[in-house]
Amino acid sequence: MRVGLYLSALLDHSLRDALERVRDWGITDAEVPAGGFLPYVHCNPGALAASPAMRDGFLQQFAETGVNLAILNANGNPLHPDPDVSVPHRKDLRDSIVLSSQLGLDRLNAMAGSVGSGPEAKLPTWSLVPWETGLLEVRDYQWSVAVPYWKETAAFAADHGVKLALEIHPHMVCYSPATLERLLDTVGSEHLGVNLDPSHLFWQGIDPNRMAARFAGRIWHVAAKDTVLVQDNIAEWGVLDDRYTEIPPEEHPLPLGGRYLTTRPPADAPWHFVAAGRGHDVRWWTDFLAAVRRAGFDGAVCIENEDWDLPREESIPLAARTLREAVGVPESTRA
């Protein structure tokens, strides 16, 4: 098992400069954004897939810096009811499947997507607790959109020898182990599996070790991002706090496709993301990575840096130290 970095943390650097930073931090692997929610800073999957010369130049930068290309990441919303989002995100995902195959990568990170409440919807809807029949109709409609799309996309991935690792995430149709399992079982493709990111599990009260065991043999990527739960704020606001606000244009919110931008969580949020080791200690990460190994994954565990408190120059090395120590010890002994 190795330690990598998702290069979303370095979008203000060229690919070459980003890889040099990765190397200087003592990190061996890189996960590269390939469109979807993120801009084409390090990888334009369509352009690279169309040009052998561009692919050679892309790979040469990894060879020259000594950093391993672990996986591409095409996270986006291919099911968004606004075609200004879904159309380019679907294209990026398909292009990334083709490019992964051309680069000799047998897996690709993606997200399941978020659907509207019905055929006429203009915006996505996250339907959590269908306590009345109208909400059951919303859920059933969303799955009627998601399943055919993923059957078609999984077949396309299978044709190219690429496995799709889906990350469960809030507002997506797959936001929990049960919803992800429903998609995998309903689609029925051996080319759909799991990108296991514990950060989104912590605030939902889900045990990442149980998820690892539940999806043994289907975990194809692991993201290292931690979460702090602020119990006093949870007591006040609950974990489904909606006090997010728009980020002023002069502060450059991240574009997410179409007219949509990232937003700002409240300062006293009930939970927030931190570097691996700040929310859960080395012992926890050691046990988690041991559980992941038992479930069949032994590749690069890639840091996803979204620490709300520390600059990346502090948070990324901290996460790397945590993970290196955890990787070096196969099991910890619990009292």
Short mmCIF file of C-alpha atoms in Angstrom, two decimals:
data_model
loop_
_atom_site.label_atom_id
_atom_site.label_comp_id
_atom_site.label_asym_id
_atom_site.label_seq_id
_atom_site.Cartn_x
_atom_site.Cartn_y
_atom_site.Cartn_z
CA MET A 1 0.00 0.00 0.00
CA ARG A 2 1.30 3.44 -1.00
CA VAL A 3 0.47 7.07 -0.19
CA GLY A 4 -0.78 9.36 -2.96
CA LEU A 5 -2.25 12.83 -3.40
CA TYR A 6 -5.33 13.90 -5.34
CA LEU A 7 -4.07 16.83 -7.39
CA SER A 8 -7.26 18.84 -6.85
CA ALA A 9 -5.19 20.35 -4.01
CA LEU A 10 -2.81 21.90 -6.56
CA LEU A 11 -5.01 23.34 -9.29
CA ASP A 12 -3.03 26.59 -9.15
CA HIS A 13 0.06 24.65 -10.32
CA SER A 14 0.89 23.17 -13.71
CA LEU A 15 0.99 19.38 -13.81
CA ARG A 16 4.80 19.40 -13.78
CA ASP A 17 4.95 21.75 -10.79
CA ALA A 18 2.27 19.78 -8.97
CA LEU A 19 4.17 16.53 -9.43
CA GLU A 20 7.34 18.14 -8.14
CA ARG A 21 5.45 19.25 -5.03
CA VAL A 22 4.14 15.70 -4.58
CA ARG A 23 7.67 14.33 -4.85
CA ASP A 24 9.07 16.92 -2.45
CA TRP A 25 6.44 15.94 0.15
CA GLY A 26 7.67 12.35 -0.06
CA ILE A 27 4.42 11.16 -1.65
CA THR A 28 4.80 8.48 -4.30
CA ASP A 29 1.53 8.57 -6.25
CA ALA A 30 -0.84 11.06 -7.86
CA GLU A 31 -4.56 10.94 -8.60
CA VAL A 32 -5.28 13.33 -11.46
CA PRO A 33 -8.50 15.35 -11.98
CA ALA A 34 -9.94 14.66 -15.43
CA GLY A 35 -12.80 17.09 -15.93
CA GLY A 36 -16.25 16.79 -14.40
CA PHE A 37 -16.47 19.17 -11.45
CA LEU A 38 -12.88 20.35 -11.91
CA PRO A 39 -11.28 22.32 -14.75
CA TYR A 40 -8.78 20.86 -17.24
CA VAL A 41 -5.70 22.13 -15.41
CA HIS A 42 -3.73 18.87 -15.31
CA CYS A 43 -5.67 16.67 -17.73
CA ASN A 44 -8.08 17.30 -20.59
CA PRO A 45 -9.34 13.75 -21.15
CA GLY A 46 -10.83 14.37 -24.57
CA ALA A 47 -7.73 16.06 -25.94
CA LEU A 48 -5.37 13.46 -24.48
CA ALA A 49 -7.49 10.56 -25.73
CA ALA A 50 -7.34 12.01 -29.26
CA SER A 51 -3.57 12.60 -29.34
CA PRO A 52 -0.85 9.97 -28.84
CA ALA A 53 1.75 12.75 -28.75
CA MET A 54 -0.08 14.57 -25.96
CA ARG A 55 -0.39 11.30 -24.01
CA ASP A 56 3.33 10.69 -24.36
CA GLY A 57 4.05 14.18 -23.04
CA PHE A 58 1.60 13.65 -20.18
CA LEU A 59 3.24 10.38 -19.10
CA GLN A 60 6.72 11.82 -19.56
CA GLN A 61 6.08 14.27 -16.74
CA PHE A 62 5.41 11.40 -14.35
CA ALA A 63 8.51 9.56 -15.50
CA GLU A 64 10.72 12.62 -15.09
CA THR A 65 9.47 13.46 -11.60
CA GLY A 66 9.39 9.85 -10.38
CA VAL A 67 5.74 10.07 -9.34
CA ASN A 68 3.41 7.19 -10.15
CA LEU A 69 0.13 7.88 -11.96
CA ALA A 70 -2.32 6.02 -9.74
CA ILE A 71 -5.71 6.84 -11.24
CA LEU A 72 -7.75 9.52 -12.99
CA ASN A 73 -10.73 11.18 -11.29
CA ALA A 74 -13.77 12.18 -13.37
CA ASN A 75 -16.05 13.11 -10.45
CA GLY A 76 -19.04 15.06 -11.70
CA ASN A 77 -22.81 14.92 -12.04
CA PRO A 78 -23.71 13.05 -15.24
CA LEU A 79 -27.36 12.88 -14.11
CA HIS A 80 -27.88 16.60 -13.48
CA PRO A 81 -31.20 17.78 -14.98
CA ASP A 82 -29.46 20.85 -16.42
CA PRO A 83 -27.79 19.76 -19.68
CA ASP A 84 -25.18 22.49 -19.24
CA VAL A 85 -23.82 20.20 -16.50
CA SER A 86 -24.82 16.67 -17.46
CA VAL A 87 -23.75 16.79 -21.11
CA PRO A 88 -20.11 17.88 -20.56
CA HIS A 89 -19.81 15.72 -17.43
CA ARG A 90 -20.97 12.65 -19.34
CA LYS A 91 -18.49 13.43 -22.10
CA ASP A 92 -15.66 13.86 -19.59
CA LEU A 93 -16.51 10.52 -18.00
CA ARG A 94 -16.53 8.69 -21.33
CA ASP A 95 -13.35 10.41 -22.47
CA SER A 96 -11.73 9.49 -19.14
CA ILE A 97 -12.70 5.85 -19.60
CA VAL A 98 -11.07 5.82 -23.02
CA LEU A 99 -8.01 7.69 -21.75
CA SER A 100 -7.60 5.41 -18.74
CA SER A 101 -7.53 2.41 -21.07
CA GLN A 102 -4.98 4.10 -23.32
CA LEU A 103 -2.76 4.93 -20.32
CA GLY A 104 -2.87 1.36 -19.00
CA LEU A 105 -5.05 2.25 -16.00
CA ASP A 106 -7.67 -0.35 -15.17
CA ARG A 107 -9.85 1.83 -12.93
CA LEU A 108 -11.34 5.34 -12.79
CA ASN A 109 -12.99 7.39 -10.04
CA ALA A 110 -16.49 8.77 -10.58
CA MET A 111 -19.71 9.75 -8.76
CA ALA A 112 -23.19 8.34 -9.27
CA GLY A 113 -24.86 11.70 -9.95
CA SER A 114 -27.87 13.61 -8.65
CA VAL A 115 -31.24 13.64 -10.43
CA GLY A 116 -34.16 16.07 -10.37
CA SER A 117 -37.50 15.30 -8.71
CA GLY A 118 -39.24 14.51 -12.01
CA PRO A 119 -39.00 14.81 -15.80
CA GLU A 120 -39.67 18.58 -15.75
CA ALA A 121 -37.21 19.38 -12.93
CA LYS A 122 -34.55 22.02 -13.59
CA LEU A 123 -32.39 21.35 -10.49
CA PRO A 124 -31.27 18.20 -8.68
CA THR A 125 -33.11 16.99 -5.59
CA TRP A 126 -31.66 15.03 -2.69
CA SER A 127 -34.54 12.95 -1.32
CA LEU A 128 -33.40 11.45 2.00
CA VAL A 129 -36.40 10.18 3.95
CA PRO A 130 -39.42 9.33 1.74
CA TRP A 131 -41.95 9.53 4.56
CA GLU A 132 -44.84 10.27 2.19
CA THR A 133 -45.79 8.75 -1.14
CA GLY A 134 -44.78 11.78 -3.22
CA LEU A 135 -41.23 11.39 -1.97
CA LEU A 136 -41.33 7.69 -2.83
CA GLU A 137 -42.26 8.79 -6.36
CA VAL A 138 -39.24 11.11 -6.40
CA ARG A 139 -36.94 8.31 -5.26
CA ASP A 140 -38.36 5.86 -7.81
CA TYR A 141 -38.06 8.41 -10.62
CA GLN A 142 -34.44 9.16 -9.73
CA TRP A 143 -33.52 5.51 -9.80
CA SER A 144 -35.35 5.07 -13.10
CA VAL A 145 -32.91 7.66 -14.51
CA ALA A 146 -29.77 6.47 -12.73
CA VAL A 147 -29.94 2.74 -13.45
CA PRO A 148 -30.19 2.85 -17.28
CA TYR A 149 -27.43 5.45 -17.46
CA TRP A 150 -25.08 3.38 -15.33
CA LYS A 151 -25.90 0.16 -17.18
CA GLU A 152 -24.89 1.85 -20.42
CA THR A 153 -21.81 3.49 -18.90
CA ALA A 154 -20.65 0.33 -17.13
CA ALA A 155 -20.93 -1.56 -20.43
CA PHE A 156 -18.84 1.14 -22.14
CA ALA A 157 -16.26 0.86 -19.37
CA ALA A 158 -16.23 -2.94 -19.67
CA ASP A 159 -15.58 -2.64 -23.41
CA HIS A 160 -12.47 -0.61 -22.53
CA GLY A 161 -11.30 -2.82 -19.65
CA VAL A 162 -11.85 -0.09 -17.05
CA LYS A 163 -13.54 -0.43 -13.64
CA LEU A 164 -15.50 2.54 -12.29
CA ALA A 165 -14.99 3.31 -8.58
CA LEU A 166 -17.97 5.31 -7.31
CA GLU A 167 -17.64 7.59 -4.30
CA ILE A 168 -20.67 7.93 -2.06
CA HIS A 169 -21.34 11.60 -1.50
CA PRO A 170 -24.11 13.86 -0.14
CA HIS A 171 -26.75 14.93 -2.69
CA MET A 172 -25.91 12.00 -5.00
CA VAL A 173 -28.30 9.08 -5.48
CA CYS A 174 -25.58 6.98 -3.83
CA TYR A 175 -24.83 8.68 -0.52
CA SER A 176 -24.64 5.65 1.79
CA PRO A 177 -23.43 2.03 1.62
CA ALA A 178 -27.02 0.82 1.15
CA THR A 179 -27.74 3.17 -1.78
CA LEU A 180 -24.44 2.29 -3.45
CA GLU A 181 -25.12 -1.42 -2.96
CA ARG A 182 -28.57 -0.91 -4.52
CA LEU A 183 -26.99 0.61 -7.63
CA LEU A 184 -24.34 -2.10 -7.94
CA ASP A 185 -26.90 -4.88 -7.50
CA THR A 186 -29.46 -3.34 -9.85
CA VAL A 187 -26.98 -2.52 -12.61
CA GLY A 188 -25.37 -5.93 -12.20
CA SER A 189 -22.01 -5.04 -13.73
CA GLU A 190 -18.67 -6.28 -12.44
CA HIS A 191 -17.22 -2.99 -13.69
CA LEU A 192 -18.92 -0.87 -11.02
CA GLY A 193 -17.29 -0.73 -7.58
CA VAL A 194 -16.26 1.56 -4.76
CA ASN A 195 -14.05 4.56 -4.10
CA LEU A 196 -14.02 4.39 -0.30
CA ASP A 197 -13.80 7.86 1.27
CA PRO A 198 -14.37 7.70 5.04
CA SER A 199 -14.94 11.46 5.42
CA HIS A 200 -18.52 11.33 4.13
CA LEU A 201 -19.25 8.33 6.33
CA PHE A 202 -18.13 9.88 9.62
CA TRP A 203 -20.73 12.66 9.70
CA GLN A 204 -23.50 10.23 8.74
CA GLY A 205 -22.61 7.92 11.64
CA ILE A 206 -21.45 5.11 9.33
CA ASP A 207 -18.49 2.92 10.27
CA PRO A 208 -15.92 2.92 7.40
CA ASN A 209 -14.54 -0.44 8.56
CA ARG A 210 -17.96 -2.02 8.16
CA MET A 211 -18.25 -0.53 4.70
CA ALA A 212 -14.87 -2.02 3.79
CA ALA A 213 -16.05 -5.47 4.86
CA ARG A 214 -19.42 -5.04 3.12
CA PHE A 215 -17.78 -4.29 -0.24
CA ALA A 216 -14.88 -6.74 -0.03
CA GLY A 217 -13.54 -7.39 -3.51
CA ARG A 218 -15.23 -4.27 -4.95
CA ILE A 219 -13.04 -1.54 -3.38
CA TRP A 220 -10.97 -0.12 -6.21
CA HIS A 221 -9.76 3.13 -4.67
CA VAL A 222 -9.37 4.66 -1.20
CA ALA A 223 -9.45 8.41 -0.50
CA ALA A 224 -7.81 9.73 2.68
CA LYS A 225 -9.88 12.59 4.05
CA ASP A 226 -10.81 13.02 7.70
CA THR A 227 -13.75 14.66 9.47
CA VAL A 228 -14.10 16.40 12.82
CA LEU A 229 -17.47 16.06 14.53
CA VAL A 230 -18.24 19.04 16.78
CA GLN A 231 -20.63 17.56 19.31
CA ASP A 232 -21.85 20.87 20.73
CA ASN A 233 -22.71 22.14 17.25
CA ILE A 234 -24.35 18.82 16.36
CA ALA A 235 -26.52 19.20 19.45
CA GLU A 236 -27.54 22.64 18.22
CA TRP A 237 -27.84 22.18 14.45
CA GLY A 238 -27.77 18.44 13.71
CA VAL A 239 -25.61 16.90 10.99
CA LEU A 240 -27.97 18.00 8.18
CA ASP A 241 -27.25 21.68 8.74
CA ASP A 242 -28.21 23.78 5.70
CA ARG A 243 -26.68 27.15 6.66
CA TYR A 244 -24.50 27.35 3.56
CA THR A 245 -24.11 30.68 1.77
CA GLU A 246 -22.86 31.96 -1.58
CA ILE A 247 -19.19 32.85 -1.92
CA PRO A 248 -18.65 36.38 -3.32
CA PRO A 249 -17.24 36.42 -6.88
CA GLU A 250 -14.10 38.25 -5.79
CA GLU A 251 -13.24 35.24 -3.61
CA HIS A 252 -13.31 32.97 -6.68
CA PRO A 253 -15.70 30.13 -5.79
CA LEU A 254 -14.89 26.92 -7.67
CA PRO A 255 -17.06 26.37 -10.80
CA LEU A 256 -18.89 23.03 -10.76
CA GLY A 257 -20.35 23.06 -14.25
CA GLY A 258 -22.91 25.29 -15.94
CA ARG A 259 -23.76 28.28 -13.75
CA TYR A 260 -23.15 26.43 -10.47
CA LEU A 261 -20.44 27.25 -7.92
CA THR A 262 -19.20 25.98 -4.58
CA THR A 263 -20.75 27.51 -1.45
CA ARG A 264 -19.48 28.34 2.04
CA PRO A 265 -20.41 26.29 5.12
CA PRO A 266 -21.11 28.05 8.44
CA ALA A 267 -18.19 28.89 10.72
CA ASP A 268 -19.79 26.87 13.51
CA ALA A 269 -20.58 23.86 11.34
CA PRO A 270 -21.49 20.61 13.12
CA TRP A 271 -18.77 18.79 11.17
CA HIS A 272 -15.92 19.78 8.92
CA PHE A 273 -13.24 18.16 6.83
CA VAL A 274 -9.64 18.00 8.05
CA ALA A 275 -6.39 16.29 7.13
CA ALA A 276 -6.06 12.59 7.92
CA GLY A 277 -4.92 12.36 11.53
CA ARG A 278 -6.70 15.49 12.78
CA GLY A 279 -10.11 13.88 13.18
CA HIS A 280 -9.01 10.30 13.83
CA ASP A 281 -5.58 9.31 15.07
CA VAL A 282 -2.92 7.04 13.57
CA ARG A 283 -4.35 4.03 15.36
CA TRP A 284 -7.71 4.56 13.70
CA TRP A 285 -6.14 4.95 10.25
CA THR A 286 -3.97 1.88 10.85
CA ASP A 287 -7.02 -0.22 11.64
CA PHE A 288 -8.97 1.22 8.72
CA LEU A 289 -6.22 0.50 6.20
CA ALA A 290 -5.87 -3.00 7.63
CA ALA A 291 -9.62 -3.48 7.06
CA VAL A 292 -9.22 -2.19 3.50
CA ARG A 293 -6.39 -4.67 2.90
CA ARG A 294 -8.55 -7.52 4.19
CA ALA A 295 -11.23 -6.36 1.74
CA GLY A 296 -8.76 -6.78 -1.13
CA PHE A 297 -7.38 -3.29 -1.78
CA ASP A 298 -3.63 -2.72 -1.61
CA GLY A 299 -3.01 0.22 -3.96
CA ALA A 300 -2.39 3.92 -3.45
CA VAL A 301 -4.37 5.63 -0.70
CA CYS A 302 -4.71 9.17 -2.02
CA ILE A 303 -4.95 12.21 0.23
CA GLU A 304 -7.88 14.47 -0.65
CA ASN A 305 -6.97 17.78 0.89
CA GLU A 306 -10.01 19.78 2.01
CA ASP A 307 -8.87 20.82 5.48
CA TRP A 308 -10.98 23.84 6.49
CA ASP A 309 -8.46 25.12 9.03
CA LEU A 310 -4.88 24.59 7.81
CA PRO A 311 -3.04 25.73 4.68
CA ARG A 312 -2.09 22.87 2.39
CA GLU A 313 1.60 23.32 3.23
CA GLU A 314 0.70 22.05 6.71
CA SER A 315 -2.26 19.76 6.09
CA ILE A 316 -0.84 17.67 3.25
CA PRO A 317 2.47 16.77 5.01
CA LEU A 318 0.50 16.02 8.18
CA ALA A 319 -1.81 13.66 6.31
CA ALA A 320 1.14 12.03 4.56
CA ARG A 321 2.89 11.37 7.89
CA THR A 322 -0.28 9.90 9.35
CA LEU A 323 -0.78 7.57 6.40
CA ARG A 324 2.86 6.51 6.13
CA GLU A 325 2.81 5.49 9.76
CA ALA A 326 -0.50 3.70 9.33
CA VAL A 327 0.63 1.89 6.19
CA GLY A 328 3.80 0.73 7.96
CA VAL A 329 1.85 -1.08 10.69
CA PRO A 330 -0.54 -3.80 9.43
CA GLU A 331 -2.66 -3.89 12.58
CA SER A 332 -2.83 -2.03 15.86
CA THR A 333 -3.56 -3.66 19.16
CA ARG A 334 -6.70 -2.48 20.82
CA ALA A 335 -6.96 -2.46 24.60
#
